[in-house]
XYZ file of C-alpha atoms in Angstrom:
409
model
C -0.875 -25.398 47.612
C 2.791 -25.879 46.667
C 4.359 -24.534 43.526
C 6.501 -26.463 41.104
C 10.261 -26.264 41.763
C 11.771 -23.137 40.377
C 8.531 -21.130 40.314
C 7.087 -18.619 42.755
C 3.614 -17.214 42.946
C 2.086 -14.262 44.789
C 0.756 -15.117 48.241
C 3.280 -17.830 49.083
C 4.324 -18.044 52.772
C 7.729 -16.953 54.134
C 10.214 -19.759 54.750
C 10.258 -21.245 58.256
C 13.075 -20.660 60.735
C 16.104 -22.870 60.550
C 15.358 -25.958 62.738
C 19.007 -26.018 63.951
C 18.563 -22.770 65.804
C 18.029 -23.490 69.546
C 17.523 -19.942 70.796
C 16.103 -16.764 69.383
C 16.307 -13.233 70.774
C 13.258 -11.760 72.352
C 11.085 -9.680 70.060
C 12.269 -6.420 71.697
C 15.901 -7.500 71.273
C 15.711 -8.579 67.630
C 18.005 -6.649 65.297
C 17.560 -6.214 61.536
C 19.203 -9.088 59.804
C 21.056 -8.806 56.564
C 19.617 -11.156 53.938
C 21.531 -14.359 53.567
C 22.506 -15.562 50.109
C 20.139 -18.237 48.887
C 21.042 -20.783 46.218
C 19.067 -20.607 43.013
C 16.307 -23.182 42.652
C 17.225 -26.389 40.946
C 17.054 -26.168 37.174
C 17.918 -22.492 36.808
C 21.144 -21.499 35.159
C 22.949 -18.243 34.687
C 23.622 -19.161 31.120
C 24.617 -22.113 28.967
C 27.309 -24.126 30.726
C 27.421 -21.894 33.868
C 26.525 -23.615 37.179
C 24.026 -21.967 39.542
C 25.622 -19.376 41.822
C 24.170 -17.824 44.988
C 23.715 -14.076 44.897
C 22.614 -11.286 47.245
C 18.886 -10.962 47.729
C 16.880 -7.863 48.523
C 14.991 -7.877 51.844
C 11.323 -8.623 51.649
C 9.338 -5.496 50.810
C 12.199 -3.776 48.985
C 12.726 -3.496 45.275
C 14.925 -6.231 43.864
C 17.340 -6.034 40.965
C 16.226 -5.249 37.392
C 13.000 -3.660 38.624
C 11.562 -6.960 39.812
C 9.860 -7.641 43.141
C 11.354 -10.863 44.613
C 9.087 -13.019 46.700
C 10.284 -13.750 50.241
C 13.987 -13.912 49.481
C 13.633 -15.885 46.264
C 15.031 -14.610 43.004
C 12.511 -14.247 40.151
C 12.853 -16.425 37.049
C 15.117 -14.902 34.440
C 13.613 -16.732 31.463
C 15.642 -19.483 29.773
C 18.643 -18.678 31.978
C 19.192 -15.132 30.629
C 19.201 -12.143 33.051
C 16.373 -9.698 32.352
C 17.235 -6.203 31.144
C 16.559 -3.063 33.127
C 13.069 -2.522 31.654
C 11.713 -5.982 32.515
C 12.152 -9.641 31.656
C 13.486 -10.211 28.170
C 11.387 -12.581 26.109
C 13.603 -15.327 24.810
C 12.532 -17.971 22.318
C 14.344 -20.940 20.918
C 15.450 -20.599 17.308
C 16.184 -24.027 15.858
C 15.840 -22.763 12.301
C 15.218 -19.549 10.398
C 12.762 -17.935 12.850
C 12.428 -17.739 16.635
C 9.545 -19.834 17.953
C 7.306 -16.978 19.070
C 5.013 -14.415 17.418
C 6.909 -12.762 14.587
C 7.320 -9.208 13.431
C 7.454 -8.018 9.844
C 11.251 -7.930 9.803
C 11.496 -11.457 11.193
C 9.062 -12.783 8.577
C 11.012 -11.203 5.725
C 14.329 -12.267 7.244
C 13.014 -15.817 7.641
C 12.068 -16.000 3.968
C 15.469 -14.669 2.887
C 17.303 -16.920 5.361
C 15.469 -19.960 3.999
C 16.592 -19.147 0.462
C 20.147 -18.576 1.685
C 20.447 -21.597 3.992
C 18.857 -24.031 1.524
C 19.970 -22.333 -1.659
C 20.597 -25.524 -3.616
C 17.049 -26.783 -3.200
C 15.443 -23.348 -3.472
C 17.454 -22.414 -6.565
C 16.722 -25.748 -8.242
C 12.989 -25.262 -7.696
C 12.647 -21.589 -8.555
C 15.171 -21.498 -11.398
C 13.898 -24.691 -13.003
C 10.277 -23.541 -12.914
C 11.176 -20.042 -14.141
C 13.106 -21.451 -17.102
C 10.213 -23.697 -18.175
C 7.649 -20.909 -17.840
C 9.758 -18.440 -19.787
C 10.616 -20.969 -22.493
C 6.949 -21.741 -23.170
C 5.996 -18.068 -23.035
C 8.780 -17.070 -25.442
C 7.841 -19.732 -27.981
C 4.178 -18.717 -27.756
C 5.132 -15.054 -28.188
C 7.206 -15.848 -31.276
C 4.414 -17.925 -32.835
C 1.433 -15.664 -32.160
C 2.801 -12.134 -31.626
C 5.577 -11.897 -34.226
C 5.427 -10.014 -37.529
C 3.808 -12.953 -39.359
C 0.901 -13.270 -36.954
C -2.599 -11.899 -37.197
C -1.902 -9.799 -34.122
C 0.899 -7.983 -35.995
C -1.478 -7.202 -38.865
C -3.980 -5.905 -36.363
C -1.324 -3.766 -34.659
C -0.195 -2.117 -37.896
C -3.673 -1.555 -39.329
C -5.665 1.295 -37.779
C -8.828 0.157 -39.605
C -8.835 -3.664 -39.560
C -11.421 -5.796 -41.242
C -13.605 -8.219 -39.353
C -11.428 -11.142 -40.419
C -8.206 -9.377 -39.369
C -9.749 -8.486 -36.058
C -10.824 -12.081 -35.501
C -7.379 -13.451 -36.434
C -5.597 -10.935 -34.216
C -7.782 -11.686 -31.203
C -7.366 -15.425 -31.816
C -3.575 -15.119 -31.828
C -3.623 -12.959 -28.719
C -5.927 -15.468 -27.003
C -3.660 -18.385 -27.961
C -0.577 -16.660 -26.574
C -2.378 -15.646 -23.377
C -3.682 -19.177 -22.859
C -0.287 -20.849 -23.239
C 1.523 -18.275 -21.107
C -1.252 -18.277 -18.502
C -1.384 -22.058 -18.163
C 2.409 -22.282 -17.924
C 2.467 -19.578 -15.256
C -0.377 -21.195 -13.310
C 1.195 -24.650 -13.239
C 4.622 -23.226 -12.446
C 3.229 -21.138 -9.595
C 1.444 -24.154 -8.118
C 4.616 -26.256 -8.268
C 6.742 -23.481 -6.768
C 4.263 -22.753 -3.972
C 3.892 -26.417 -3.057
C 7.580 -27.303 -2.959
C 8.831 -24.043 -1.437
C 6.236 -24.272 1.338
C 7.668 -27.674 2.269
C 11.183 -26.224 2.257
C 10.140 -23.374 4.567
C 8.385 -25.752 6.983
C 11.578 -27.796 7.299
C 13.742 -24.681 7.588
C 11.695 -23.500 10.589
C 12.790 -26.656 12.424
C 16.397 -26.296 11.281
C 16.217 -29.313 9.012
C 17.531 -29.565 5.493
C 15.464 -30.864 2.612
C 16.535 -32.080 -0.798
C 14.741 -31.486 -4.063
C 13.521 -35.085 -4.093
C 12.164 -34.853 -0.555
C 10.340 -31.618 -1.336
C 8.769 -33.255 -4.380
C 7.756 -36.402 -2.484
C 6.123 -34.361 0.286
C 4.226 -32.073 -2.069
C 3.214 -34.106 -5.102
C 0.173 -35.736 -3.459
C -1.341 -32.320 -2.797
C -0.612 -30.724 -6.173
C -4.024 -31.422 -7.701
C -5.741 -29.976 -4.637
C -3.496 -26.909 -4.678
C -4.290 -26.398 -8.363
C -8.006 -26.573 -7.603
C -7.563 -24.205 -4.671
C -5.695 -21.680 -6.833
C -8.359 -21.771 -9.539
C -11.210 -21.520 -7.043
C -9.603 -18.614 -5.194
C -9.061 -16.756 -8.457
C -12.658 -17.414 -9.475
C -13.948 -16.083 -6.149
C -11.879 -12.897 -6.422
C -12.897 -12.273 -10.043
C -16.567 -12.935 -9.271
C -16.422 -10.451 -6.409
C -15.639 -7.732 -8.967
C -17.651 -8.992 -11.945
C -20.996 -9.654 -10.258
C -21.630 -6.108 -8.923
C -20.522 -4.585 -12.247
C -22.716 -6.968 -14.217
C -25.625 -6.136 -11.970
C -25.194 -2.423 -12.690
C -24.965 -3.088 -16.445
C -28.130 -5.209 -16.425
C -29.966 -2.470 -14.565
C -28.835 -0.016 -17.235
C -27.438 2.435 -14.696
C -23.845 3.643 -15.160
C -23.636 5.068 -11.602
C -24.652 1.723 -10.157
C -22.091 -0.013 -12.375
C -19.346 2.365 -11.172
C -20.328 1.900 -7.536
C -20.461 -1.843 -8.141
C -16.946 -1.746 -9.579
C -15.589 0.147 -6.554
C -17.408 -2.094 -4.090
C -16.348 -5.185 -6.005
C -12.685 -4.208 -5.855
C -12.912 -3.638 -2.104
C -14.681 -6.983 -1.650
C -12.123 -8.761 -3.847
C -9.202 -7.386 -1.805
C -10.935 -8.362 1.448
C -11.534 -11.909 0.208
C -8.019 -12.210 -1.178
C -6.545 -11.436 2.228
C -8.964 -13.723 4.084
C -8.072 -16.623 1.776
C -4.348 -15.847 1.406
C -3.232 -18.504 3.926
C -5.208 -21.338 2.333
C -2.268 -22.660 0.276
C 0.102 -23.308 3.230
C -2.824 -24.667 5.251
C -3.573 -27.131 2.467
C 0.059 -28.182 2.077
C 1.139 -28.396 5.717
C -2.092 -29.718 7.247
C -2.932 -32.002 4.327
C -6.371 -30.421 4.059
C -8.909 -30.470 1.271
C -9.711 -27.403 -0.827
C -12.771 -26.160 1.051
C -11.314 -27.060 4.446
C -8.180 -25.055 3.623
C -10.296 -22.066 2.587
C -12.224 -22.190 5.875
C -8.952 -22.613 7.758
C -7.466 -19.497 6.182
C -10.660 -17.528 6.808
C -10.478 -18.429 10.494
C -6.746 -17.770 10.910
C -6.977 -14.312 9.352
C -9.921 -13.231 11.519
C -9.036 -10.330 13.862
C -5.708 -9.930 12.004
C -6.955 -8.756 8.603
C -5.249 -5.361 8.593
C -1.940 -6.750 9.776
C -1.851 -9.485 7.137
C -3.081 -7.076 4.458
C -0.289 -4.638 5.295
C 2.392 -7.321 5.231
C 1.134 -8.868 1.999
C 0.820 -5.454 0.327
C 4.313 -4.420 1.416
C 5.851 -7.690 0.221
C 3.979 -7.448 -3.091
C 5.305 -3.928 -3.674
C 8.813 -4.965 -2.645
C 8.813 -8.027 -4.904
C 7.453 -5.975 -7.812
C 10.202 -3.369 -7.388
C 12.924 -6.023 -7.191
C 11.543 -7.850 -10.237
C 11.395 -4.598 -12.202
C 14.949 -3.647 -11.263
C 16.152 -7.005 -12.565
C 13.864 -7.336 -15.575
C 13.726 -3.860 -17.103
C 17.451 -3.534 -17.980
C 17.350 -6.828 -19.903
C 14.179 -5.744 -21.700
C 15.734 -2.435 -22.742
C 18.869 -4.176 -24.008
C 16.731 -6.711 -25.867
C 14.680 -3.955 -27.512
C 17.795 -2.123 -28.679
C 19.962 -5.086 -29.654
C 17.602 -7.907 -30.452
C 14.724 -6.362 -32.408
C 14.825 -5.716 -36.138
C 13.914 -2.085 -35.663
C 16.740 -1.388 -33.229
C 16.420 1.781 -31.168
C 13.450 3.008 -33.247
C 11.534 -0.122 -32.313
C 12.303 0.519 -28.649
C 10.993 4.088 -28.897
C 7.822 3.056 -30.740
C 7.177 0.062 -28.480
C 6.352 -2.203 -31.432
C 6.063 -5.938 -30.775
C 5.749 -7.035 -34.370
C 9.476 -7.374 -35.052
C 10.351 -9.837 -32.293
C 13.443 -11.933 -32.925
C 14.901 -14.907 -31.112
C 17.715 -12.650 -29.877
C 15.174 -10.315 -28.335
C 13.322 -13.208 -26.726
C 16.550 -14.728 -25.380
C 17.850 -11.531 -23.761
C 14.515 -10.511 -22.279
C 13.893 -14.097 -21.166
C 17.162 -14.154 -19.187
C 16.017 -11.127 -17.220
C 12.597 -12.664 -16.575
C 14.152 -15.919 -15.372
C 16.527 -14.146 -12.981
C 13.780 -11.992 -11.489
C 11.419 -14.955 -11.075
C 14.124 -17.128 -9.505
C 14.723 -14.460 -6.855
C 11.162 -13.323 -6.155
C 9.371 -16.695 -6.148
C 11.075 -17.967 -2.946
C 10.449 -14.652 -1.164
C 6.723 -14.606 -1.976
C 6.172 -18.246 -1.083
C 8.321 -17.965 2.041
C 6.487 -14.918 3.394
C 3.081 -16.565 2.899
C 4.191 -19.773 4.623
C 5.729 -17.856 7.545
C 2.602 -15.715 7.901
C 0.602 -18.921 8.249
C 3.011 -20.269 10.880
C 2.965 -16.923 12.720
C -0.842 -16.883 12.866
C -0.911 -20.413 14.262
C 1.677 -19.459 16.883
C -0.447 -16.478 17.919
C -3.755 -18.311 17.971
C -2.913 -21.956 18.678
C 0.483 -21.971 20.454
C 2.074 -23.797 17.549
C 5.483 -22.752 18.874
C 5.219 -25.420 21.594
C 4.589 -28.151 19.028
C 7.411 -26.849 16.834
C 9.785 -26.832 19.806
C 8.933 -30.443 20.596
C 9.306 -31.391 16.940
C 12.739 -29.741 16.916
C 13.742 -31.628 20.079
C 13.864 -28.556 22.319
C 12.766 -28.760 25.967
C 12.096 -25.379 27.575
C 13.886 -24.734 30.865
C 11.877 -23.805 33.957
C 11.083 -20.123 34.051
C 10.818 -19.849 30.273
C-alpha cells in the first residue's frame, strides 16, 4: 500500500536499486556506501519562500538529526516547513487571528481576549463603554431617587427602631432601586455578551467587524440569550434554595446547614457545566435548551480545568475592577457627599449628591468598559477551545480563514 507524497510510515520497503546501474559488486566485495543526498519530497519547504534543498541523510538503522529515526533514507516531516527542535517535533499551528488554531492554554486564552480588545478597540470600546454608560446612568438616577436623604430607606437607615410603615417604605425604596439597577445590568450584560461574542468569533479568523455588523449578527438571538441568562440564574439559585428550604420545612437546623453547603457546591457545579451555553447559543444559532445541553456536553471531562480558568478570570477581573473603581468611590465620598470626610468614615448613604454620583459613576464606567470585554472574550475562547479539543474545530476555522495546511503538518 503506497503512502501519499511527502509522508512515510513504519514498515515501508527500501528503495530499489538504480535501474541505470549495469553491474554490482559481489556480496563479499561490497563496501559500505556513504548515504547519498536525497531531495526532499515534493511539497516540503525549509521555510516560507525557501526552495527545497537536499541534505545529508543518516544511514538506515542509525539515529537521524533532532532525535528522529528516518525511514530508509527519507527525512521525517518537519511540520509546516519548520525544523523540529532537539526534544522532538515542534507543534506549529496557523494563527490567522488572535489565537493559534490548536488547543489553547490559560495564557493564550487570556492573551486572545486582550488581543481582541486591542485589535478591534473601536468596536469593543463602543460596545462596552456605551453599555456601561447606560447601566450606570440608570443606576445613578435610581440611587438618587430611592436611596437619598429624602427616601424611606434613609429614614430607615437613621432610625434604630423604625415603625412598621417606615420599614415598609424603606424596603419598598430598596426594592425599587434594586429592580431598576438589576434590570439595567441584566439587559446590558446580555447585549455586551451577544455583541462581544460575535467580535471574538471574527477576531479568531483575523477578520474585522464593525459595530453595525456585530449588532446585525447578534440581534436575532438577543431574546433567546435573555431567556438563557434568566433560566441559568434560576437553575443556580434553585440549586441553593431547594435544599435549604427542605431543611427549614423539616424543622432541622443541621439539615438546613448541610443543605446550604450542598446547595452551594451543586450551584457551582451547575454554573460551570452551563457556562459555555451563551457562546454556543450565539455562534451555533441554537435554542435555549439546546445551548444548555451543548454546554453540558462540552464541559464534560473538563470540569476542573474550566472551573479553574473561570475562577481565576473572575478573581482577576474583580481585582482590576476594584483597583479602578475604589479610588473614584473614595474621592466621591470625600468630595461629593454633604458630610465630607465624616460621611466617608461613617459609610452613610443618605447624603448622596449628584457630584458623588457623577464621580463614582465615572469609576464604575471605566472599570466596566475594561472588564466586560475580558470576561466575554474568555468565555467565548473557552468555548472555541473546547470545540477544538473535542471536535477538531481548528480544521474548520482554518478552512474558513482560507488556510491550507502543508503536507507534514
